[in-house]
Short mmCIF file of C-alpha atoms in Angstrom, two decimals:
data_model
loop_
_atom_site.label_atom_id
_atom_site.label_comp_id
_atom_site.label_asym_id
_atom_site.label_seq_id
_atom_site.Cartn_x
_atom_site.Cartn_y
_atom_site.Cartn_z
CA MET A 1 23.86 -4.65 20.12
CA PHE A 2 21.87 -2.04 20.16
CA GLU A 3 23.37 1.40 22.06
CA ASN A 4 21.26 3.79 23.24
CA THR A 5 21.99 6.73 20.85
CA THR A 6 21.15 9.24 23.32
CA GLY A 7 24.03 8.50 25.44
CA ALA A 8 24.50 6.03 28.22
CA PRO A 9 21.11 5.06 30.92
CA ARG A 10 22.96 6.54 34.57
CA THR A 11 19.74 6.35 36.94
CA LYS A 12 18.58 2.83 37.68
CA ALA A 13 15.29 3.46 35.70
CA GLU A 14 16.80 4.65 32.92
CA ARG A 15 18.85 1.81 32.72
CA THR A 16 15.90 -0.99 33.33
CA ARG A 17 13.90 0.75 30.26
CA ALA A 18 17.02 0.70 27.99
CA ARG A 19 17.63 -3.01 28.70
CA ILE A 20 14.12 -3.56 27.65
CA ARG A 21 14.27 -1.38 24.76
CA ASP A 22 17.32 -3.34 23.85
CA THR A 23 15.60 -6.95 24.39
CA ALA A 24 12.49 -5.66 22.24
CA LEU A 25 14.64 -4.65 19.15
CA ALA A 26 16.67 -7.67 18.85
CA SER A 27 13.27 -9.89 19.13
CA PHE A 28 11.69 -7.77 17.25
CA ARG A 29 14.91 -8.92 14.50
CA GLU A 30 15.04 -12.38 15.63
CA ARG A 31 11.00 -13.35 15.38
CA GLY A 32 9.43 -10.47 14.26
CA TYR A 33 6.58 -8.31 15.11
CA ASP A 34 3.09 -11.24 15.19
CA GLU A 35 6.01 -13.50 18.09
CA THR A 36 7.25 -10.48 20.07
CA THR A 37 4.96 -10.09 23.56
CA VAL A 38 5.85 -7.82 26.31
CA ARG A 39 5.45 -10.43 28.32
CA LEU A 40 7.99 -12.53 26.57
CA ILE A 41 10.82 -9.05 26.67
CA ALA A 42 9.69 -9.10 30.37
CA GLN A 43 11.31 -12.65 30.55
CA GLU A 44 13.80 -12.11 28.89
CA ALA A 45 15.37 -8.33 30.47
CA GLY A 46 14.55 -10.12 33.50
CA VAL A 47 12.05 -7.46 35.19
CA SER A 48 8.37 -8.43 36.05
CA LEU A 49 5.66 -8.16 33.56
CA GLY A 50 4.37 -4.70 35.54
CA ASN A 51 7.46 -3.35 35.40
CA ALA A 52 7.39 -3.75 31.54
CA TYR A 53 4.35 -2.17 31.05
CA TYR A 54 5.45 0.87 33.25
CA TYR A 55 8.05 1.84 30.98
CA PHE A 56 6.43 0.27 28.05
CA PRO A 57 2.63 0.22 28.35
CA THR A 58 2.09 -1.66 24.21
CA LYS A 59 4.04 -3.84 21.94
CA ASN A 60 2.77 -1.13 19.96
CA HIS A 61 5.10 1.24 22.20
CA LEU A 62 8.20 -1.10 21.56
CA VAL A 63 7.88 -1.03 17.91
CA GLN A 64 8.00 2.74 17.95
CA GLU A 65 10.90 2.33 19.62
CA LEU A 66 12.04 0.48 16.56
CA TYR A 67 10.87 2.79 13.90
CA VAL A 68 13.09 5.42 15.57
CA GLU A 69 16.54 3.24 15.81
CA VAL A 70 15.25 2.06 12.20
CA GLN A 71 15.51 5.35 11.42
CA ARG A 72 18.63 6.75 12.98
CA GLU A 73 20.89 4.01 11.33
CA HIS A 74 19.20 4.89 7.54
CA ARG A 75 20.57 7.89 8.57
CA ALA A 76 24.01 7.01 10.17
CA ALA A 77 24.44 4.66 6.13
CA ALA A 78 22.89 7.57 4.32
CA GLU A 79 24.74 10.76 5.69
CA PRO A 80 28.68 9.76 4.97
CA LEU A 81 27.35 9.09 1.05
CA LEU A 82 25.20 11.90 0.94
CA GLY A 83 28.92 14.23 1.20
CA GLU A 84 29.52 12.45 -2.17
CA SER A 85 27.23 14.25 -4.81
CA THR A 86 25.40 17.30 -5.35
CA ASP A 87 23.41 15.83 -7.47
CA LEU A 88 19.49 15.26 -6.91
CA ILE A 89 19.05 11.59 -7.93
CA ASP A 90 22.32 10.56 -7.29
CA ARG A 91 21.19 11.62 -3.32
CA LEU A 92 18.00 10.11 -4.01
CA GLY A 93 19.22 6.99 -4.88
CA VAL A 94 21.74 6.72 -1.53
CA VAL A 95 18.27 8.16 0.88
CA TYR A 96 16.88 4.84 -1.18
CA ARG A 97 19.20 2.37 -1.47
CA THR A 98 20.63 2.53 2.28
CA GLY A 99 16.47 2.80 3.32
CA LEU A 100 16.39 -1.06 1.56
CA THR A 101 19.42 -2.02 3.56
CA THR A 102 18.81 -0.75 6.65
CA LEU A 103 15.25 -2.79 6.55
CA GLU A 104 16.39 -5.58 5.14
CA PRO A 105 17.06 -8.19 8.21
CA PHE A 106 13.53 -7.86 8.54
CA HIS A 107 12.24 -8.84 5.27
CA ARG A 108 11.22 -12.21 6.19
CA PHE A 109 9.15 -10.85 8.85
CA ALA A 110 8.11 -7.83 6.65
CA PRO A 111 3.97 -9.59 5.99
CA GLY A 112 3.66 -9.87 9.78
CA PHE A 113 4.94 -6.09 10.38
CA LEU A 114 3.21 -4.76 6.96
CA SER A 115 -0.12 -6.30 8.12
CA ALA A 116 -0.45 -5.08 12.06
CA ALA A 117 1.17 -1.14 10.54
CA VAL A 118 -1.57 -0.59 7.55
CA SER A 119 -4.46 0.08 8.82
CA PRO A 120 -5.02 3.92 9.08
CA LYS A 121 -6.06 3.32 12.93
CA SER A 122 -3.10 1.54 13.41
CA PRO A 123 -0.68 3.26 16.11
CA ILE A 124 2.57 1.87 14.33
CA ASN A 125 1.18 3.14 11.14
CA PRO A 126 3.96 5.12 9.56
CA LEU A 127 1.16 8.09 9.31
CA ALA A 128 -0.34 8.27 12.80
CA ALA A 129 0.45 10.61 15.21
CA GLU A 130 2.37 7.99 17.65
CA SER A 131 4.86 8.12 14.50
CA THR A 132 6.07 11.44 14.31
CA GLU A 133 9.44 10.94 15.34
CA ALA A 134 10.23 8.12 13.51
CA ARG A 135 9.12 10.17 10.45
CA ASP A 136 10.49 13.16 11.78
CA LEU A 137 13.68 11.59 11.08
CA ALA A 138 12.96 10.06 7.83
CA VAL A 139 11.23 12.71 6.36
CA GLY A 140 14.47 15.04 7.33
CA LEU A 141 16.75 12.49 5.75
CA PHE A 142 14.32 13.53 2.11
CA ASP A 143 14.82 17.39 3.28
CA GLU A 144 18.25 16.95 3.72
CA ALA A 145 18.65 14.60 0.52
CA VAL A 146 17.23 17.80 -1.43
CA ALA A 147 18.24 20.80 0.31
CA GLY A 148 21.76 19.58 -0.69
CA ALA A 149 21.52 19.61 -3.90
CA ARG A 150 21.90 21.22 -7.27
CA HIS A 151 18.49 21.54 -9.01
CA SER A 152 16.42 24.16 -10.54
CA LEU A 153 13.58 23.05 -9.52
CA PRO A 154 10.44 25.87 -8.65
CA ASP A 155 10.18 26.38 -5.57
CA ASP A 156 7.13 25.37 -4.04
CA LEU A 157 7.89 21.86 -5.67
CA ALA A 158 11.17 21.70 -4.27
CA ARG A 159 9.37 22.75 -0.61
CA SER A 160 6.64 19.10 -1.44
CA LEU A 161 9.29 17.02 -2.63
CA PRO A 162 10.72 15.77 0.28
CA GLU A 163 7.42 14.57 1.79
CA VAL A 164 6.29 13.01 -1.81
CA PHE A 165 10.11 11.16 -2.13
CA TRP A 166 9.42 9.83 1.62
CA LEU A 167 5.51 8.77 0.78
CA GLY A 168 7.19 6.74 -2.75
CA TYR A 169 9.86 5.18 -0.23
CA LEU A 170 6.86 3.46 1.76
CA LEU A 171 5.28 2.54 -1.52
CA LEU A 172 9.21 1.72 -2.79
CA ALA A 173 9.29 -0.08 0.82
CA LEU A 174 5.19 -1.74 -0.46
CA PHE A 175 6.90 -3.61 -3.20
CA TRP A 176 10.19 -4.72 -1.56
CA VAL A 177 7.15 -6.38 0.86
CA TYR A 178 6.31 -8.51 -1.96
CA ASP A 179 9.65 -9.11 -3.55
CA THR A 180 10.44 -12.94 -3.32
CA SER A 181 13.73 -12.73 -6.14
CA PRO A 182 17.54 -13.27 -4.56
CA GLY A 183 18.36 -10.16 -2.42
CA GLN A 184 15.00 -8.11 -3.82
CA GLU A 185 17.32 -7.15 -6.47
CA ARG A 186 13.99 -6.46 -8.52
CA THR A 187 12.96 -4.09 -5.75
CA LEU A 188 16.48 -2.29 -6.54
CA ARG A 189 16.13 -2.94 -10.73
CA LEU A 190 12.52 -1.13 -9.88
CA LEU A 191 14.23 2.29 -7.78
CA ASP A 192 16.94 2.47 -10.48
CA ARG A 193 14.63 2.60 -13.36
CA GLY A 194 12.24 4.72 -11.37
CA LEU A 195 15.17 6.95 -10.82
CA LYS A 196 16.12 6.94 -14.17
CA LEU A 197 12.47 8.32 -15.40
CA LEU A 198 12.84 10.68 -12.95
CA ALA A 199 16.17 12.07 -13.98
CA LEU A 200 14.56 12.39 -17.30
CA ALA A 201 11.00 13.75 -17.02
CA LEU A 202 12.61 16.70 -14.49
CA PRO A 203 13.43 19.03 -16.37
CA LEU A 204 9.90 18.50 -17.98
CA VAL A 205 7.93 19.38 -14.95
CA LYS A 206 8.82 23.70 -15.40
CA LEU A 207 6.82 23.23 -18.97
CA PRO A 208 3.96 25.58 -17.82
CA LEU A 209 1.83 23.29 -19.33
CA LEU A 210 2.27 20.20 -16.43
CA ARG A 211 3.60 22.28 -13.54
CA LYS A 212 0.57 23.34 -12.16
CA PRO A 213 -1.17 20.08 -12.34
CA LEU A 214 1.99 18.77 -11.03
CA ARG A 215 2.08 20.70 -8.05
CA GLU A 216 -1.57 20.39 -6.86
CA LEU A 217 -1.01 16.66 -7.60
CA VAL A 218 1.36 16.72 -5.33
CA GLU A 219 -0.27 18.57 -2.60
CA LEU A 220 -3.25 16.39 -2.85
CA ILE A 221 -0.61 13.66 -2.29
CA GLY A 222 0.81 15.38 1.10
CA GLU A 223 -2.71 15.54 2.43
CA VAL A 224 -2.97 11.70 2.41
CA ARG A 225 -1.32 12.51 6.15
CA ALA A 226 -4.51 14.73 7.26
CA MET B 1 -30.79 -8.39 -1.76
CA PHE B 2 -28.25 -9.85 -3.84
CA GLU B 3 -28.64 -11.88 -7.48
CA ASN B 4 -27.01 -15.39 -8.19
CA THR B 5 -25.71 -13.81 -11.26
CA THR B 6 -24.90 -17.06 -12.66
CA GLY B 7 -28.58 -17.87 -13.20
CA ALA B 8 -31.25 -19.39 -10.41
CA PRO B 9 -29.96 -21.94 -8.78
CA ARG B 10 -31.30 -25.35 -9.47
CA THR B 11 -30.34 -28.15 -7.22
CA LYS B 12 -31.13 -28.04 -3.29
CA ALA B 13 -27.34 -27.91 -2.90
CA GLU B 14 -27.30 -24.83 -5.04
CA ARG B 15 -29.67 -22.65 -3.17
CA THR B 16 -28.03 -23.58 0.10
CA ARG B 17 -25.00 -22.80 -1.19
CA ALA B 18 -26.57 -19.32 -2.75
CA ARG B 19 -28.17 -18.43 0.69
CA ILE B 20 -25.01 -19.21 2.72
CA ARG B 21 -23.15 -17.05 0.01
CA ASP B 22 -25.95 -14.26 0.08
CA THR B 23 -25.75 -14.16 3.26
CA ALA B 24 -22.51 -13.81 3.92
CA LEU B 25 -21.99 -11.01 0.89
CA ALA B 26 -24.74 -9.09 3.10
CA SER B 27 -22.74 -9.55 6.42
CA PHE B 28 -19.46 -7.80 5.25
CA ARG B 29 -21.84 -4.95 4.08
CA GLU B 30 -23.22 -4.58 7.31
CA ARG B 31 -20.86 -5.80 9.40
CA GLY B 32 -17.28 -5.84 7.77
CA TYR B 33 -14.95 -8.37 7.67
CA ASP B 34 -13.67 -8.63 11.34
CA GLU B 35 -17.03 -9.39 12.78
CA THR B 36 -17.90 -11.53 9.73
CA THR B 37 -17.52 -15.35 11.00
CA VAL B 38 -18.41 -18.12 9.37
CA ARG B 39 -20.79 -19.48 13.03
CA LEU B 40 -22.74 -16.41 12.01
CA ILE B 41 -23.15 -17.21 8.61
CA ALA B 42 -24.57 -20.25 9.60
CA GLN B 43 -26.84 -18.87 12.03
CA GLU B 44 -28.25 -16.55 9.92
CA ALA B 45 -28.45 -18.44 7.16
CA GLY B 46 -30.36 -21.35 8.82
CA VAL B 47 -27.44 -24.57 8.47
CA SER B 48 -24.90 -26.20 10.02
CA LEU B 49 -21.42 -25.18 10.56
CA GLY B 50 -20.70 -28.14 8.65
CA ASN B 51 -22.37 -27.73 6.16
CA ALA B 52 -21.41 -23.51 5.90
CA TYR B 53 -17.88 -25.33 6.32
CA TYR B 54 -18.36 -27.80 3.49
CA TYR B 55 -19.24 -25.44 0.75
CA PHE B 56 -17.17 -22.54 2.17
CA PRO B 57 -14.68 -24.03 3.46
CA THR B 58 -12.94 -20.71 5.59
CA LYS B 59 -14.28 -17.05 5.62
CA ASN B 60 -11.63 -16.27 3.20
CA HIS B 61 -14.03 -18.26 0.47
CA LEU B 62 -16.71 -16.06 1.34
CA VAL B 63 -14.38 -13.09 0.68
CA GLN B 64 -13.71 -14.38 -2.30
CA GLU B 65 -16.96 -14.29 -3.06
CA LEU B 66 -17.49 -10.64 -2.45
CA TYR B 67 -14.79 -9.99 -4.76
CA VAL B 68 -16.19 -11.47 -7.73
CA GLU B 69 -19.62 -10.16 -6.78
CA VAL B 70 -18.14 -6.56 -5.85
CA GLN B 71 -16.31 -6.68 -9.23
CA ARG B 72 -19.46 -7.65 -11.22
CA GLU B 73 -20.91 -4.29 -9.83
CA HIS B 74 -17.99 -2.21 -11.54
CA ARG B 75 -18.76 -4.15 -14.63
CA ALA B 76 -21.85 -3.33 -14.93
CA ALA B 77 -21.87 0.05 -13.51
CA ALA B 78 -18.93 0.89 -15.60
CA GLU B 79 -20.13 -0.41 -19.42
CA PRO B 80 -22.63 2.01 -20.18
CA LEU B 81 -20.58 4.86 -19.64
CA LEU B 82 -17.69 3.53 -21.21
CA GLY B 83 -20.64 3.63 -24.58
CA GLU B 84 -19.87 7.41 -24.25
CA SER B 85 -16.70 8.34 -24.88
CA THR B 86 -14.07 6.84 -27.13
CA ASP B 87 -11.37 8.54 -25.17
CA LEU B 88 -8.36 7.02 -22.61
CA ILE B 89 -8.62 9.56 -20.08
CA ASP B 90 -12.66 10.08 -20.10
CA ARG B 91 -12.93 6.08 -20.32
CA LEU B 92 -10.29 5.75 -17.79
CA GLY B 93 -12.35 7.66 -15.56
CA VAL B 94 -14.86 6.24 -15.55
CA VAL B 95 -13.70 2.64 -14.39
CA TYR B 96 -11.94 4.26 -11.81
CA ARG B 97 -14.95 6.45 -10.53
CA THR B 98 -17.62 4.27 -11.19
CA GLY B 99 -14.83 1.68 -8.84
CA LEU B 100 -15.20 3.90 -5.80
CA THR B 101 -18.59 4.19 -6.32
CA THR B 102 -19.20 0.72 -6.11
CA LEU B 103 -16.67 0.42 -2.93
CA GLU B 104 -17.90 3.05 -1.26
CA PRO B 105 -20.63 1.05 1.15
CA PHE B 106 -17.78 -0.58 2.93
CA HIS B 107 -15.83 2.56 3.19
CA ARG B 108 -15.86 2.44 6.94
CA PHE B 109 -14.91 -1.46 6.94
CA ALA B 110 -11.90 -0.49 4.93
CA PRO B 111 -9.41 -0.92 7.39
CA GLY B 112 -10.19 -4.44 8.37
CA PHE B 113 -10.08 -5.14 4.83
CA LEU B 114 -7.24 -3.74 4.62
CA SER B 115 -5.23 -5.22 7.73
CA ALA B 116 -6.80 -8.69 6.49
CA ALA B 117 -6.32 -8.38 2.76
CA VAL B 118 -2.81 -6.70 2.30
CA SER B 119 0.00 -9.14 3.63
CA PRO B 120 1.40 -11.31 0.38
CA LYS B 121 0.92 -14.15 2.35
CA SER B 122 -2.68 -13.71 2.68
CA PRO B 123 -5.31 -15.65 0.55
CA ILE B 124 -7.29 -12.35 0.29
CA ASN B 125 -4.44 -10.13 -1.14
CA PRO B 126 -5.98 -9.07 -4.34
CA LEU B 127 -2.27 -10.09 -5.85
CA ALA B 128 -2.65 -13.92 -4.41
CA ALA B 129 -3.66 -17.21 -6.43
CA GLU B 130 -7.22 -17.52 -4.92
CA SER B 131 -8.35 -14.13 -5.83
CA THR B 132 -7.36 -15.23 -9.92
CA GLU B 133 -11.18 -15.11 -10.92
CA ALA B 134 -11.88 -11.82 -8.87
CA ARG B 135 -8.72 -9.68 -10.29
CA ASP B 136 -9.28 -11.34 -13.94
CA LEU B 137 -12.88 -9.64 -13.71
CA ALA B 138 -11.01 -6.17 -13.16
CA VAL B 139 -8.36 -6.23 -15.59
CA GLY B 140 -10.73 -7.13 -18.03
CA LEU B 141 -12.43 -4.22 -17.54
CA PHE B 142 -9.49 -1.85 -17.60
CA ASP B 143 -8.36 -3.84 -20.72
CA GLU B 144 -12.00 -3.36 -22.35
CA ALA B 145 -11.21 0.36 -21.17
CA VAL B 146 -7.98 1.21 -23.45
CA ALA B 147 -8.76 -1.43 -26.49
CA GLY B 148 -12.01 0.34 -27.14
CA ALA B 149 -9.42 3.89 -26.90
CA ARG B 150 -8.89 5.89 -30.14
CA HIS B 151 -4.83 6.35 -28.96
CA SER B 152 -1.34 6.38 -31.07
CA LEU B 153 0.55 5.14 -27.66
CA PRO B 154 3.03 1.91 -28.99
CA ASP B 155 1.84 -1.04 -28.84
CA ASP B 156 3.94 -3.60 -26.40
CA LEU B 157 2.86 -0.07 -23.92
CA ALA B 158 -0.79 -0.76 -24.97
CA ARG B 159 -0.60 -3.91 -24.01
CA SER B 160 1.24 -3.94 -20.56
CA LEU B 161 -1.30 -1.08 -19.39
CA PRO B 162 -3.88 -2.40 -18.26
CA GLU B 163 -2.34 -4.65 -15.41
CA VAL B 164 -0.42 -1.13 -15.16
CA PHE B 165 -3.67 1.07 -13.97
CA TRP B 166 -5.06 -1.73 -12.40
CA LEU B 167 -1.98 -1.92 -9.74
CA GLY B 168 -2.86 2.14 -10.19
CA TYR B 169 -6.43 1.82 -9.23
CA LEU B 170 -5.14 -0.12 -5.99
CA LEU B 171 -2.73 2.16 -4.99
CA LEU B 172 -5.79 4.81 -5.60
CA ALA B 173 -7.99 2.35 -3.25
CA LEU B 174 -5.61 2.26 -0.65
CA PHE B 175 -5.35 6.25 -0.81
CA TRP B 176 -9.01 5.49 -0.27
CA VAL B 177 -9.04 4.02 2.63
CA TYR B 178 -6.72 6.45 4.21
CA ASP B 179 -8.72 9.19 3.08
CA THR B 180 -11.68 10.61 5.69
CA SER B 181 -12.95 13.59 3.97
CA PRO B 182 -16.78 13.61 3.94
CA GLY B 183 -17.54 11.23 0.78
CA GLN B 184 -13.86 10.99 0.31
CA GLU B 185 -14.33 13.69 -2.52
CA ARG B 186 -10.28 14.13 -1.81
CA THR B 187 -9.61 10.64 -3.39
CA LEU B 188 -11.76 11.69 -6.11
CA ARG B 189 -9.73 14.82 -6.31
CA LEU B 190 -6.14 12.73 -6.42
CA LEU B 191 -8.38 10.85 -9.33
CA ASP B 192 -9.52 14.13 -11.57
CA ARG B 193 -5.27 15.03 -11.00
CA GLY B 194 -3.78 12.47 -11.87
CA LEU B 195 -5.65 11.71 -14.71
CA LYS B 196 -5.28 15.53 -16.15
CA LEU B 197 -1.68 15.40 -15.56
CA LEU B 198 -1.79 11.51 -17.82
CA ALA B 199 -3.59 13.64 -20.32
CA LEU B 200 -1.24 15.35 -20.43
CA ALA B 201 1.84 13.13 -19.70
CA LEU B 202 0.80 10.16 -22.40
CA PRO B 203 1.49 12.10 -25.38
CA LEU B 204 5.13 12.80 -24.24
CA VAL B 205 6.19 9.03 -23.67
CA LYS B 206 6.31 9.06 -27.60
CA LEU B 207 9.32 10.46 -26.86
CA PRO B 208 12.42 8.02 -27.87
CA LEU B 209 14.11 9.37 -24.57
CA LEU B 210 11.42 8.24 -22.42
CA ARG B 211 9.95 5.76 -24.29
CA LYS B 212 12.42 2.61 -23.32
CA PRO B 213 12.90 3.67 -19.66
CA LEU B 214 9.19 3.95 -19.64
CA ARG B 215 8.41 1.02 -20.55
CA GLU B 216 11.25 -0.92 -18.92
CA LEU B 217 9.20 0.32 -15.70
CA VAL B 218 6.06 -0.24 -15.94
CA GLU B 219 7.36 -4.32 -16.54
CA LEU B 220 9.29 -4.35 -13.76
CA ILE B 221 6.06 -3.17 -12.09
CA GLY B 222 4.11 -5.67 -13.69
CA GLU B 223 6.38 -8.01 -11.68
CA VAL B 224 5.13 -7.06 -8.68
CA ARG B 225 2.34 -10.00 -9.04
CA ALA B 226 5.15 -12.62 -10.52
#
């Protein structure tokens, strides 16, 4: 079900690691965060508990594998569609919508993941040092959405936007966790309306009156990671 | 340390309940969420565990007492200052700033509270049915901030704003949990800049082009509680 996207594992150690990892990712999809344990994964992967811990010292190391996998799926879903438009709002819509589609299988387990990840002290917090690989992939996709777009935004703002759009994605995902509407259509409506409003508001950021306070706000929001 | 703000307890049952409650609130301030247990509270209040459970079936019932207490402190801190201005932005600043001041003693325990409260399934989630009393107090304070202000906002928008400003307060509090700067001055700067930008942007919401999509977005955000 899961491919090792860095190429087929060649050594026995690589194969064992890949088997544990793939078993864990399948378990997160089927059982969610709370019910997945390293002990269970070791059993299902047919390795000893000690061997499993050798490759993944904690369950959270397996969650990081999941994060990276989800980001790769997100990128794979978004990239072909990003080729279709150079409009900034369209491109953002592609990244946000394919992101939600990629998250969809996890919706029923989302409260458990959220509780485990939300603390700034959690090693699976999206802002944590441990999440750097997955975060870089995610912010990179927003980078691409902005870089490939025709727009006339001030340079300083354009540079800060991918990070802010990514933080916006975390807030959208937070809303999505709370969204019990069928197919989470309420989140999709919020996204559509938010993008429409952004399309109307973006030209205004060039007003000298708004530009400086907006840039300062955007910079400060970025400091949430500091 | 804590007063029963609904008047001095008169019956023995009322006094026992108040003693358990006050002991629990002191414990949340001193130990945080994770380390506070009903067993410990019963001991410290000098009642049996069964007696404590009779008044407060779970620890989360005690958290709700804390929420209501914090909202009352917030209101007590905000109201005298609300008398000083009829400017909407000034009044919002008062409510947000006094709110952060009231939360300040809990900052070191905030990650624990956040993890316990963030799930939409949690009975101590601010949006949960169980939190209605505390939430009504909090939204009521934003109601007062808007109702006592001179402004020329469209009526439909003005009606939705207290709820949206309160959700904004939850997001500000989320940023604050992550804020490790001394005295959480980064959150205060974010607030100041956000209010400045709001002051500049509010007149724009009367533009016919922005008004409808903004109202739709505001309504949809309000649906996070549905």
